[in-house]
Backbone as a printed PyTorch tensor [residue, N CA C, xyz], in Angstrom:
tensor([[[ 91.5410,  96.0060, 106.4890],
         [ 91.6920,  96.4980, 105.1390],
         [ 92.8610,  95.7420, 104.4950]],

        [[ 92.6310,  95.9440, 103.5960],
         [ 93.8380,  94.9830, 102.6070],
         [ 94.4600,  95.7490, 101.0870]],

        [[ 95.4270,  95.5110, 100.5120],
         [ 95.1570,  95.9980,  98.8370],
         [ 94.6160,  95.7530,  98.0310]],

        [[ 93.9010,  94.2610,  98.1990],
         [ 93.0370,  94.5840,  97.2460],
         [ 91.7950,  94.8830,  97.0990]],

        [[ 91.2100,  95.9280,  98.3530],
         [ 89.9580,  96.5820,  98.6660],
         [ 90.2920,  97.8030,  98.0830]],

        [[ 91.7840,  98.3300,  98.3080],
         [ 91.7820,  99.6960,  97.8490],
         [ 92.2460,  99.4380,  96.3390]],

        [[ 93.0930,  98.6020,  95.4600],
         [ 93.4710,  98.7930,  94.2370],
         [ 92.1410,  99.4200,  93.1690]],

        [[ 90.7060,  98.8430,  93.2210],
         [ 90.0990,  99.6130,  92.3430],
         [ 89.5290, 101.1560,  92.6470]],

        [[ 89.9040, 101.6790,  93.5770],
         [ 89.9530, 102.8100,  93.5820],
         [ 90.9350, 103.5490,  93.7710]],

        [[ 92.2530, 103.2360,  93.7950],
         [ 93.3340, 103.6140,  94.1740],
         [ 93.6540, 105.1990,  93.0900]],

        [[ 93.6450, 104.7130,  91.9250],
         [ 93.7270, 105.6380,  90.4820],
         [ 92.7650, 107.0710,  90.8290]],

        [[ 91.7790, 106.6240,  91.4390],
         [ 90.9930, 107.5650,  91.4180],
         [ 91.1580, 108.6480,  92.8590]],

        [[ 92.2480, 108.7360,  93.8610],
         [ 92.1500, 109.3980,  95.1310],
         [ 91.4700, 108.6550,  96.1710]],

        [[ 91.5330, 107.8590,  96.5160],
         [ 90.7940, 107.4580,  97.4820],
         [ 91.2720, 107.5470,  99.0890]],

        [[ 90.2720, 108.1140,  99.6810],
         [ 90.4090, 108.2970, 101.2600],
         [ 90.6690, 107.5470, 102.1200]],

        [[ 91.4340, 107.5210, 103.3980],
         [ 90.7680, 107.0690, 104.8050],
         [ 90.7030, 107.7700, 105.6610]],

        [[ 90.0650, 107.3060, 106.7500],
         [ 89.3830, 108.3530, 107.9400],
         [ 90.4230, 107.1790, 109.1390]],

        [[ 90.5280, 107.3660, 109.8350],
         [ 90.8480, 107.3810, 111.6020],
         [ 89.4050, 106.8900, 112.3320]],

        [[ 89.1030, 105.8720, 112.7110],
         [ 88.4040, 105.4370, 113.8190],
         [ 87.8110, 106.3880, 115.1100]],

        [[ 87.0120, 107.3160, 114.7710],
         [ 86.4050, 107.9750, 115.5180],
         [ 86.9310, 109.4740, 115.0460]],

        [[ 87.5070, 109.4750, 114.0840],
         [ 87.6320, 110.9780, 113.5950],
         [ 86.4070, 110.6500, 112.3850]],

        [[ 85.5940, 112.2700, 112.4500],
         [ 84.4120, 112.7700, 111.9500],
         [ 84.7890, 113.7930, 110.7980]],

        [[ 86.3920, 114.1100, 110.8670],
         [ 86.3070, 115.3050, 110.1220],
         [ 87.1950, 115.1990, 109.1600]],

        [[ 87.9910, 114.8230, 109.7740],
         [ 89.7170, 114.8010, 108.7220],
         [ 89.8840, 113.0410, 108.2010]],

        [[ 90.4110, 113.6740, 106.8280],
         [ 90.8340, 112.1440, 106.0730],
         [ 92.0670, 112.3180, 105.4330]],

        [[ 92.7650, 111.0550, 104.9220],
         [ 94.2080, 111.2820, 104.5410],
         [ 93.5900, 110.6470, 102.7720]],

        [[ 94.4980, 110.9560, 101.8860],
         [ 94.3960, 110.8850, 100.5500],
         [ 95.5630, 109.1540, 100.8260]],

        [[ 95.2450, 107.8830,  99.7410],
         [ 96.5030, 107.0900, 100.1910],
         [ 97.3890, 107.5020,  98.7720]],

        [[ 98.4390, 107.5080,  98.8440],
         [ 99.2410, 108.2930,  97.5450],
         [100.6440, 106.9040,  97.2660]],

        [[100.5100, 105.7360,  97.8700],
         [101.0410, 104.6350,  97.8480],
         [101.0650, 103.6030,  98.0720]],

        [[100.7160, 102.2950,  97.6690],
         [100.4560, 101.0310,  97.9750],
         [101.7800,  99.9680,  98.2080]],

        [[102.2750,  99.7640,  99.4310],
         [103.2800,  98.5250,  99.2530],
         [102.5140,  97.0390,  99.7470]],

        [[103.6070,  96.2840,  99.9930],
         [102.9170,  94.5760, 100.0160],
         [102.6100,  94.4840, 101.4760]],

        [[102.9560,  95.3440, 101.9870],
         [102.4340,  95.2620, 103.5580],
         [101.3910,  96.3030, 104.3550]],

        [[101.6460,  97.7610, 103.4470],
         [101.4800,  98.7580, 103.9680],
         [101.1850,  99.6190, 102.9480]],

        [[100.5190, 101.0300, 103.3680],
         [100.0790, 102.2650, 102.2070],
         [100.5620, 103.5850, 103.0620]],

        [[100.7680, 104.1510, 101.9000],
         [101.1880, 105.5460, 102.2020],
         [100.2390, 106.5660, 102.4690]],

        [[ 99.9380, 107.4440, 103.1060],
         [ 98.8980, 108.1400, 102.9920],
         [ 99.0840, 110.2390, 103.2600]],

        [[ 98.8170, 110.7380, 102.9810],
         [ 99.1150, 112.2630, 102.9120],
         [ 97.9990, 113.0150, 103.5880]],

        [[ 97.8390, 113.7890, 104.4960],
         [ 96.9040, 114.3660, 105.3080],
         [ 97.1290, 115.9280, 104.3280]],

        [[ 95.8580, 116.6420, 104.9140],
         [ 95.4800, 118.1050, 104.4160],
         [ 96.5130, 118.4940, 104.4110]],

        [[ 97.8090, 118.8090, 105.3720],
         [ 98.8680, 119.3650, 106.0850],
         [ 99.9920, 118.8690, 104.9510]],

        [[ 99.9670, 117.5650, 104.0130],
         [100.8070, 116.9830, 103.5500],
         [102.1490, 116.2750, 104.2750]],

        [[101.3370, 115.9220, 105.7050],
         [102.2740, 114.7910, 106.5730],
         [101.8200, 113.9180, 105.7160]],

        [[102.7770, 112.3780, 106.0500],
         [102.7950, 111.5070, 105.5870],
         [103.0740, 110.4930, 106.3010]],

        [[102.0440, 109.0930, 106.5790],
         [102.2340, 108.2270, 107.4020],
         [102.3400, 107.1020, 106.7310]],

        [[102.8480, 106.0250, 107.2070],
         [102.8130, 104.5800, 106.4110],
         [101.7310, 103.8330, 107.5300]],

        [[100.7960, 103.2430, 106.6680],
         [ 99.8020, 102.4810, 107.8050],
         [ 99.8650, 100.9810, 107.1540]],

        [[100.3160, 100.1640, 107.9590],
         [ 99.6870,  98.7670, 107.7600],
         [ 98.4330,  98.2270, 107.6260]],

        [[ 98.5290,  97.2190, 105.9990],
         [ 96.9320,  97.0140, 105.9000],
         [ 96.1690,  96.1780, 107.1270]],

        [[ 97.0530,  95.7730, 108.1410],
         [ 96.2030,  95.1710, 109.1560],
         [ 95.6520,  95.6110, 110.1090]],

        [[ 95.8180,  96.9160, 110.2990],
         [ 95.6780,  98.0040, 111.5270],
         [ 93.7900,  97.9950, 111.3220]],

        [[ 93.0430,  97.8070, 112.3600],
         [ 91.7110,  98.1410, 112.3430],
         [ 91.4480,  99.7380, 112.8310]],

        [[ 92.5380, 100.2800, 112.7770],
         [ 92.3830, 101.4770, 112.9180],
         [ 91.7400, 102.8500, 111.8410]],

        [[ 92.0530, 102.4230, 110.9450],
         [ 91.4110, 103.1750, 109.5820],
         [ 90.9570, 102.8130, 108.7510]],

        [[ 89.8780, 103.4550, 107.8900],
         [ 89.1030, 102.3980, 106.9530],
         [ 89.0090, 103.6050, 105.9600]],

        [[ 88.4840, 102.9530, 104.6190],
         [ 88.4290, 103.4590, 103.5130],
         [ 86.7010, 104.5530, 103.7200]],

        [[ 86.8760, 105.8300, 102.9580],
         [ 86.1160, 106.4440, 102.9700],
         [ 85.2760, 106.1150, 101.6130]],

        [[ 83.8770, 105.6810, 102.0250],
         [ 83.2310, 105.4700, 100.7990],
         [ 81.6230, 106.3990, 100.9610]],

        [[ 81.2510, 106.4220,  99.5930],
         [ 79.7560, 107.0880,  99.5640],
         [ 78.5440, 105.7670,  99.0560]],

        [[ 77.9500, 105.7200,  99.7280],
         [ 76.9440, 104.3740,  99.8330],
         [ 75.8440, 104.4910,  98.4800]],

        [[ 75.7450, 102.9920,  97.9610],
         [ 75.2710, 102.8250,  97.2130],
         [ 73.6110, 102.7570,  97.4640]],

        [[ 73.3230, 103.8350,  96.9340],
         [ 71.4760, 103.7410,  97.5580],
         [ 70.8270, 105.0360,  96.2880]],

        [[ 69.4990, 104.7170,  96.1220],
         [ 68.9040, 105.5020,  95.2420],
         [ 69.1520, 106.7070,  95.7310]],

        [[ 68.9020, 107.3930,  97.4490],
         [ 68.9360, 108.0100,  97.7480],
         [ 70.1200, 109.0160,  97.5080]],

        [[ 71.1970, 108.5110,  97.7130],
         [ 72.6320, 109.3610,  97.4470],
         [ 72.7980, 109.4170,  96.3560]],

        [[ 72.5070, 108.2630,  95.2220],
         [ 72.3690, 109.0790,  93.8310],
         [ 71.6810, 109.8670,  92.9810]],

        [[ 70.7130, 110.0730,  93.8260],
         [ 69.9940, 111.2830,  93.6890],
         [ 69.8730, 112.7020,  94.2630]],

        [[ 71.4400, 112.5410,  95.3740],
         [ 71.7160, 113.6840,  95.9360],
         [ 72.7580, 114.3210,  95.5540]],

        [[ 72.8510, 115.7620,  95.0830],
         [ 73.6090, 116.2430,  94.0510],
         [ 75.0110, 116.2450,  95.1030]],

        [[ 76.2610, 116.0850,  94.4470],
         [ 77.3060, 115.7540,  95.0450],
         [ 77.9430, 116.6540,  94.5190]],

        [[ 79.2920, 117.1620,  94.8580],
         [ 80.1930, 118.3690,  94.4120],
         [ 81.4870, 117.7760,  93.8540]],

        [[ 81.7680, 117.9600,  92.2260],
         [ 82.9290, 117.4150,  91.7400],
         [ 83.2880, 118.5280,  90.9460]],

        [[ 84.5600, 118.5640,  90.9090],
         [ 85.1290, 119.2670,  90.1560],
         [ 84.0190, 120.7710,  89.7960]],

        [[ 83.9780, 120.9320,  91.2120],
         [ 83.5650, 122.5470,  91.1220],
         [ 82.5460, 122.7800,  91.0700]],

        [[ 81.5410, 121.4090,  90.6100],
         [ 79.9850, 121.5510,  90.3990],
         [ 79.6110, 120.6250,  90.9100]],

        [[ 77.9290, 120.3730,  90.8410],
         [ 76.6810, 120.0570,  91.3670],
         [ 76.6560, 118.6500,  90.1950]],

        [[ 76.8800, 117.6130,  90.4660],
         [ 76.8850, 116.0710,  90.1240],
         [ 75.6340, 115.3720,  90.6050]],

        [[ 74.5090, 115.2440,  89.6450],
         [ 73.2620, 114.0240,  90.0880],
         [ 74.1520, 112.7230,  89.7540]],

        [[ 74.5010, 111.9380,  90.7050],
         [ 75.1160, 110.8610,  90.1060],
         [ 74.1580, 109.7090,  89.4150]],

        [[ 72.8970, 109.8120,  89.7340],
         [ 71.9960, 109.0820,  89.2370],
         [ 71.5930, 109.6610,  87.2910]],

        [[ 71.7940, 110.8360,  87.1690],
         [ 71.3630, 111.4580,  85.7620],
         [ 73.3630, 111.1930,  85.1720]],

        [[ 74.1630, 111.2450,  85.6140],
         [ 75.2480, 110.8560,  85.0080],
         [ 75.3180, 109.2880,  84.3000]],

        [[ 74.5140, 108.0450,  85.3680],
         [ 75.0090, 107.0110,  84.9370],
         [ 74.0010, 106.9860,  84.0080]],

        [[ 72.8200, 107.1210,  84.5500],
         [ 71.6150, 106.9950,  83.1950],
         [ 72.2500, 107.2500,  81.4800]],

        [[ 72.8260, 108.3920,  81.7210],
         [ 72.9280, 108.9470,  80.4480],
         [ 74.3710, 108.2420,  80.2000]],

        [[ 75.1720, 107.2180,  80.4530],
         [ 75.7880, 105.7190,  79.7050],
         [ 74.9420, 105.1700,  79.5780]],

        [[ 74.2020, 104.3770,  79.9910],
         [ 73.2020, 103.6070,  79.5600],
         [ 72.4430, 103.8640,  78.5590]],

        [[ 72.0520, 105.3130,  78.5060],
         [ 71.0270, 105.4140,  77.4600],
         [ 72.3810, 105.3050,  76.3480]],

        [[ 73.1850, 105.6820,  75.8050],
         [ 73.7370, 105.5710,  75.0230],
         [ 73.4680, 104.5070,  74.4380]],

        [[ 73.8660, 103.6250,  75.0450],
         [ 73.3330, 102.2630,  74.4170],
         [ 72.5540, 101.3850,  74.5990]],

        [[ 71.2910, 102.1970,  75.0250],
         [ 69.7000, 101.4130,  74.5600],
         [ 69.0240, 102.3360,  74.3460]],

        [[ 69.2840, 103.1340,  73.9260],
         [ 67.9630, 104.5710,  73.4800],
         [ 67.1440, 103.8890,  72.9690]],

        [[ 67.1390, 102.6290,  72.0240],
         [ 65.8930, 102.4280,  71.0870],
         [ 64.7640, 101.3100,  72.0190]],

        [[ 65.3240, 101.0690,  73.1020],
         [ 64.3050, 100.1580,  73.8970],
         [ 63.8160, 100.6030,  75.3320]],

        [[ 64.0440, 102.1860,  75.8640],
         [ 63.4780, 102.5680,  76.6150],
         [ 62.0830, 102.3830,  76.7790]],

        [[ 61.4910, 101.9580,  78.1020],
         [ 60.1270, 101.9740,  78.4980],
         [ 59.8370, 103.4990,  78.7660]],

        [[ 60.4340, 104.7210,  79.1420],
         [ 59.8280, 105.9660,  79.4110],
         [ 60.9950, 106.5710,  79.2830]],

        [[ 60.7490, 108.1570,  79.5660],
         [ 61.3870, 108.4880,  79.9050],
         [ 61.9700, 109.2880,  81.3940]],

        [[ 61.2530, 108.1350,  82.3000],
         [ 61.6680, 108.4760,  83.5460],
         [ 62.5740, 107.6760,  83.8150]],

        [[ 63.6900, 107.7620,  84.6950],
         [ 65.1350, 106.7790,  85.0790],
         [ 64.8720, 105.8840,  86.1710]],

        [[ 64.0760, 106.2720,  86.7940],
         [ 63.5900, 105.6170,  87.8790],
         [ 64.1810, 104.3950,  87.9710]],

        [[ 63.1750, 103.4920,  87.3950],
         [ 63.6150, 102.0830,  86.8080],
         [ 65.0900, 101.6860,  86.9060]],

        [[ 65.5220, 102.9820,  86.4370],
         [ 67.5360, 102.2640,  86.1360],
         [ 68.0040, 102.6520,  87.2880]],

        [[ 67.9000, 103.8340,  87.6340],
         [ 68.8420, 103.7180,  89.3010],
         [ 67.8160, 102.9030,  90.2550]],

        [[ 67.0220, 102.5540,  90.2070],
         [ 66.4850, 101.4750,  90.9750],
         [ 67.4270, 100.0460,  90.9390]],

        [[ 67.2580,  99.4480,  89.2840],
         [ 68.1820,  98.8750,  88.5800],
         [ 69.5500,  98.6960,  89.0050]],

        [[ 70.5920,  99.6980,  88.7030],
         [ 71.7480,  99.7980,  89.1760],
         [ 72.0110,  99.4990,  90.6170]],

        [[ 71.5740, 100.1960,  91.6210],
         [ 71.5220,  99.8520,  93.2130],
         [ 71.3150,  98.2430,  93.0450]],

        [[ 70.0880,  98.0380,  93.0350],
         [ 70.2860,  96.6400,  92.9580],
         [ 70.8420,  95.5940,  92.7160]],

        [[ 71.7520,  95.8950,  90.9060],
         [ 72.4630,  95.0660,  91.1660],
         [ 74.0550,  95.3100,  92.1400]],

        [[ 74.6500,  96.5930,  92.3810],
         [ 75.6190,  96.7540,  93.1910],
         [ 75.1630,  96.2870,  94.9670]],

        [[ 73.9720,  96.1340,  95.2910],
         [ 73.4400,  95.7520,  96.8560],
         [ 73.4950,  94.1270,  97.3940]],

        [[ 72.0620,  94.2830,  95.7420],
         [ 71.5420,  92.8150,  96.3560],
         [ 72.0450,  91.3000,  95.0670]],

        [[ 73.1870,  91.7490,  93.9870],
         [ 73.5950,  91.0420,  93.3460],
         [ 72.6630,  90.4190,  92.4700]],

        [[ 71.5960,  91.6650,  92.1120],
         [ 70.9950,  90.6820,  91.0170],
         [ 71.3060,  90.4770,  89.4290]],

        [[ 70.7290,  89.7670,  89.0770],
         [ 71.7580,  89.9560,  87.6830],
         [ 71.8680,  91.3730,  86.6610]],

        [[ 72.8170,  91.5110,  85.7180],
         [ 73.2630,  92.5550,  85.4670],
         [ 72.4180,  92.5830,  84.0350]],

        [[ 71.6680,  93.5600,  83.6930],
         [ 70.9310,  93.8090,  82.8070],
         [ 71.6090,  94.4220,  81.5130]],

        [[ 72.9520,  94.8800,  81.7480],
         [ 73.2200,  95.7320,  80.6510],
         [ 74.8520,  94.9840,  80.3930]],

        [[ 75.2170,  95.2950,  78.7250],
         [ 76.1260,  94.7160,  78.7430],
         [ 77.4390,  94.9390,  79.3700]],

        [[ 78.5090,  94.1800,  78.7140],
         [ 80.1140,  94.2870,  79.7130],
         [ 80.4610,  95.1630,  79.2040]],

        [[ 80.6430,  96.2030,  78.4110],
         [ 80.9790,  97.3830,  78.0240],
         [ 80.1810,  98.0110,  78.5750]],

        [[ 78.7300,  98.5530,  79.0250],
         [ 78.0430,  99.3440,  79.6310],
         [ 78.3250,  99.7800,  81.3400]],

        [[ 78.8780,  98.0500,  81.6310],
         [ 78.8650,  97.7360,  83.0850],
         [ 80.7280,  98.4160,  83.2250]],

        [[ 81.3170,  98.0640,  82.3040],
         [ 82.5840,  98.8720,  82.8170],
         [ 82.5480, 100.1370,  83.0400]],

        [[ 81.7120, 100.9900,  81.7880],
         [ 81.9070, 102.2620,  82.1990],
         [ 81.1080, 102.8970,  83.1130]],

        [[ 80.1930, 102.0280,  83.6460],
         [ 79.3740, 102.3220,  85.2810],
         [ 80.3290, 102.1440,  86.5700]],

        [[ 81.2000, 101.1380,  86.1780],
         [ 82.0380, 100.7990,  87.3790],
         [ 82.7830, 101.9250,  87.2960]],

        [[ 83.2220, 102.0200,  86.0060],
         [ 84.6980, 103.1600,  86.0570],
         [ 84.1440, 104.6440,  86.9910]],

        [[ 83.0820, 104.9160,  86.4960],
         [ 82.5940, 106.2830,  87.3820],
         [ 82.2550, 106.0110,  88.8300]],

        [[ 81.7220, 104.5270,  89.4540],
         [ 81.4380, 104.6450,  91.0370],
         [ 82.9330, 104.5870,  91.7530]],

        [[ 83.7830, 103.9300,  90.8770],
         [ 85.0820, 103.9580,  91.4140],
         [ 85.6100, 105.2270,  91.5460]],

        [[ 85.5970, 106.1250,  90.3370],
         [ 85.7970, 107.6220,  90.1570],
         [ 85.2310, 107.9760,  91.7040]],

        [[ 83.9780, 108.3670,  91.5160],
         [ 83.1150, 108.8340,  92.5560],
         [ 83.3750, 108.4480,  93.9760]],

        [[ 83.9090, 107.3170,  94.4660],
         [ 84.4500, 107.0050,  95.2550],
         [ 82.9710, 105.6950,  96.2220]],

        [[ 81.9950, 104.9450,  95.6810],
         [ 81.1610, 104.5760,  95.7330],
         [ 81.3750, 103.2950,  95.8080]],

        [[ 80.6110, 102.2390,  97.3090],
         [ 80.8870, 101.5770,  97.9300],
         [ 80.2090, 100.2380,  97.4460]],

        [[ 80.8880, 100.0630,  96.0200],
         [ 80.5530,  98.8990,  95.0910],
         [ 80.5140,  97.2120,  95.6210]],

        [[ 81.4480,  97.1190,  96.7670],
         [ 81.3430,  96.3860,  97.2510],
         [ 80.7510,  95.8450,  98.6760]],

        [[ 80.3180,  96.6190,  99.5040],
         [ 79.5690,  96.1960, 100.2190],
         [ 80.2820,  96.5200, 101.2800]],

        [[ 81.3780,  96.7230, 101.7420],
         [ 82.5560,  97.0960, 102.7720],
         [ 81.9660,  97.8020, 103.6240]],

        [[ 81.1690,  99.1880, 103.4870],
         [ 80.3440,  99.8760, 104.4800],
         [ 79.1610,  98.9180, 105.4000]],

        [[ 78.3420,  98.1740, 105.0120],
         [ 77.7360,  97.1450, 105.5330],
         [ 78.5400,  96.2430, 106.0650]],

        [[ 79.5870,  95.9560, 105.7840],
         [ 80.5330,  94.5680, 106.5600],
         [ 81.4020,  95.5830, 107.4650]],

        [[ 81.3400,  96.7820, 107.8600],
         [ 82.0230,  97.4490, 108.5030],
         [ 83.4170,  97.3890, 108.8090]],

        [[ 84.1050,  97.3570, 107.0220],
         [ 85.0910,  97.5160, 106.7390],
         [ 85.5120,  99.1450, 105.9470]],

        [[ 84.3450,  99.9570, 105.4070],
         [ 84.6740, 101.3680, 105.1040],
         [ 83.6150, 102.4480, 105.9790]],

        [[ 83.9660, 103.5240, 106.2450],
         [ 83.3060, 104.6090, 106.4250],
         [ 82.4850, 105.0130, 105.8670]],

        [[ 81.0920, 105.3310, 106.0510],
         [ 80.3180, 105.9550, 105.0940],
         [ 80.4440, 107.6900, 105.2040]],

        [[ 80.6050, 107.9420, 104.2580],
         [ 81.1870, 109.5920, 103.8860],
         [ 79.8310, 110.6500, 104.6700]],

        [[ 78.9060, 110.0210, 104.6190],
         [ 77.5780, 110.6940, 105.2390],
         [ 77.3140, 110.4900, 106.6190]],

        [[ 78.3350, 109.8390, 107.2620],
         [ 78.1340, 109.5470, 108.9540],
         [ 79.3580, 110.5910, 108.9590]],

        [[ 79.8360, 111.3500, 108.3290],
         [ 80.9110, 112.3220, 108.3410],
         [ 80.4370, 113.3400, 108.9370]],

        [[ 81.3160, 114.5070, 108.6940],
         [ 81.2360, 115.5000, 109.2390],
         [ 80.6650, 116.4460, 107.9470]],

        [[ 81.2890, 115.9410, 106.7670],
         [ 81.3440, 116.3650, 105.4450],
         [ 81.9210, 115.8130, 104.7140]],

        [[ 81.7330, 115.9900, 103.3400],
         [ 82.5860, 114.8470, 102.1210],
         [ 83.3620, 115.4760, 101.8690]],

        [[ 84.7440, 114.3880, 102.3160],
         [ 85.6610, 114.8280, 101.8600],
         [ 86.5550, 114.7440, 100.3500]],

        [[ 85.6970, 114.7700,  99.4860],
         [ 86.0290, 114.3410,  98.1670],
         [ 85.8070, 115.5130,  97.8540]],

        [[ 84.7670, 116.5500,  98.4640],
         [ 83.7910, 117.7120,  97.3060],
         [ 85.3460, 118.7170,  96.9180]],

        [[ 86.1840, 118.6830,  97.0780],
         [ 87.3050, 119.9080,  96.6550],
         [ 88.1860, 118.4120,  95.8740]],

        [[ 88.4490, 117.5500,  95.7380],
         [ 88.7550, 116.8360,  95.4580],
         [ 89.2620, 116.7820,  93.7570]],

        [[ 90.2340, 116.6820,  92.6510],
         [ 90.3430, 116.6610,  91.1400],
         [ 89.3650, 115.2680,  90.7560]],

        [[ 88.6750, 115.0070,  90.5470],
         [ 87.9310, 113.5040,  90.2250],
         [ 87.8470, 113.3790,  88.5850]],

        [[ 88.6380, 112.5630,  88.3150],
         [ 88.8790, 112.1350,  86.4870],
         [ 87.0030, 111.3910,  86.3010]],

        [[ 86.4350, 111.7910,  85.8350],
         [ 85.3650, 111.1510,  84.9910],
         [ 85.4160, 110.6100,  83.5920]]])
């Protein structure tokens, strides 16, 4: 792990887990040039070096499937797939093919997976990023290069009690 895997999610709470722990994660609550701070449930506090292969970032995987599985934020029931849709539609309501989403979280996955090109503009695409970052969503590929945790090989998500700025 490094800082600059965690800086775009840093703003938003972002986790790590322990190498064979299933249950418990630490919040990181500080970034230095060598090392991050991190705060457990208990509010201990450890300094971990970004070189340690010992802990990795907790992420939720980018797949139609999980964005279509209602997630718990701020107290409620989150389709993350009907959240991003409805940026997008903002700004193309007048050229929708249906009104099923299908298409777009198909769309979206794809281009966060398999890098295909980006269909919607740079203002659309920021405020998609800004929410998977929010959400805590594994934009870059780190879970496949088995550099983050996937939150669903967990025990449970540890985000769902979590404050998450949208």
């Amino acid at each position: 792990m490094n800082k600059e895997m965690i800086k775009p999610y840093f703003p938003y709470g972002i986790r790590v887990a322990a190498n064979g722990c299933y249950k418990e994660t630490s919040i990181i609550k500080e970034l230095f040039d060598n090392s991050f701070l991190v705060e457990d449930y208990w509010k201990h506090t450890l300094e971990i070096p970004y070189d340690t292969d010992e802990y990795k970032l907790v992420l939720h995987p980018v797949t139609v499937e999980h964005f279509q599985t209602p997630l718990r934020v701020n107290s409620k029931k989150l389709i993350v797939a009907d959240h991003l849709c409805s940026i997008v539609y903002e700004n193309i309501k007048d050229i929708l093919p249906s009104d099923n989403s299908d298409w777009l979280v198909e769309m979206i996955v794809s281009y966060f997976n398999d890098r295909t090109p980006c269909p919607f503009s740079k203002s659309t695409m920021s405020k998609l990023c800004s929410v998977l970052y929010a959400l805590h969503f594994d934009v870059f590929g780190y879970i496949e290069r088995n550099l983050a945790r996937n939150v669903c090989d967990m025990n449970y998500d540890s985000y769902e009690f979590d404050k998450i700025l949208l």
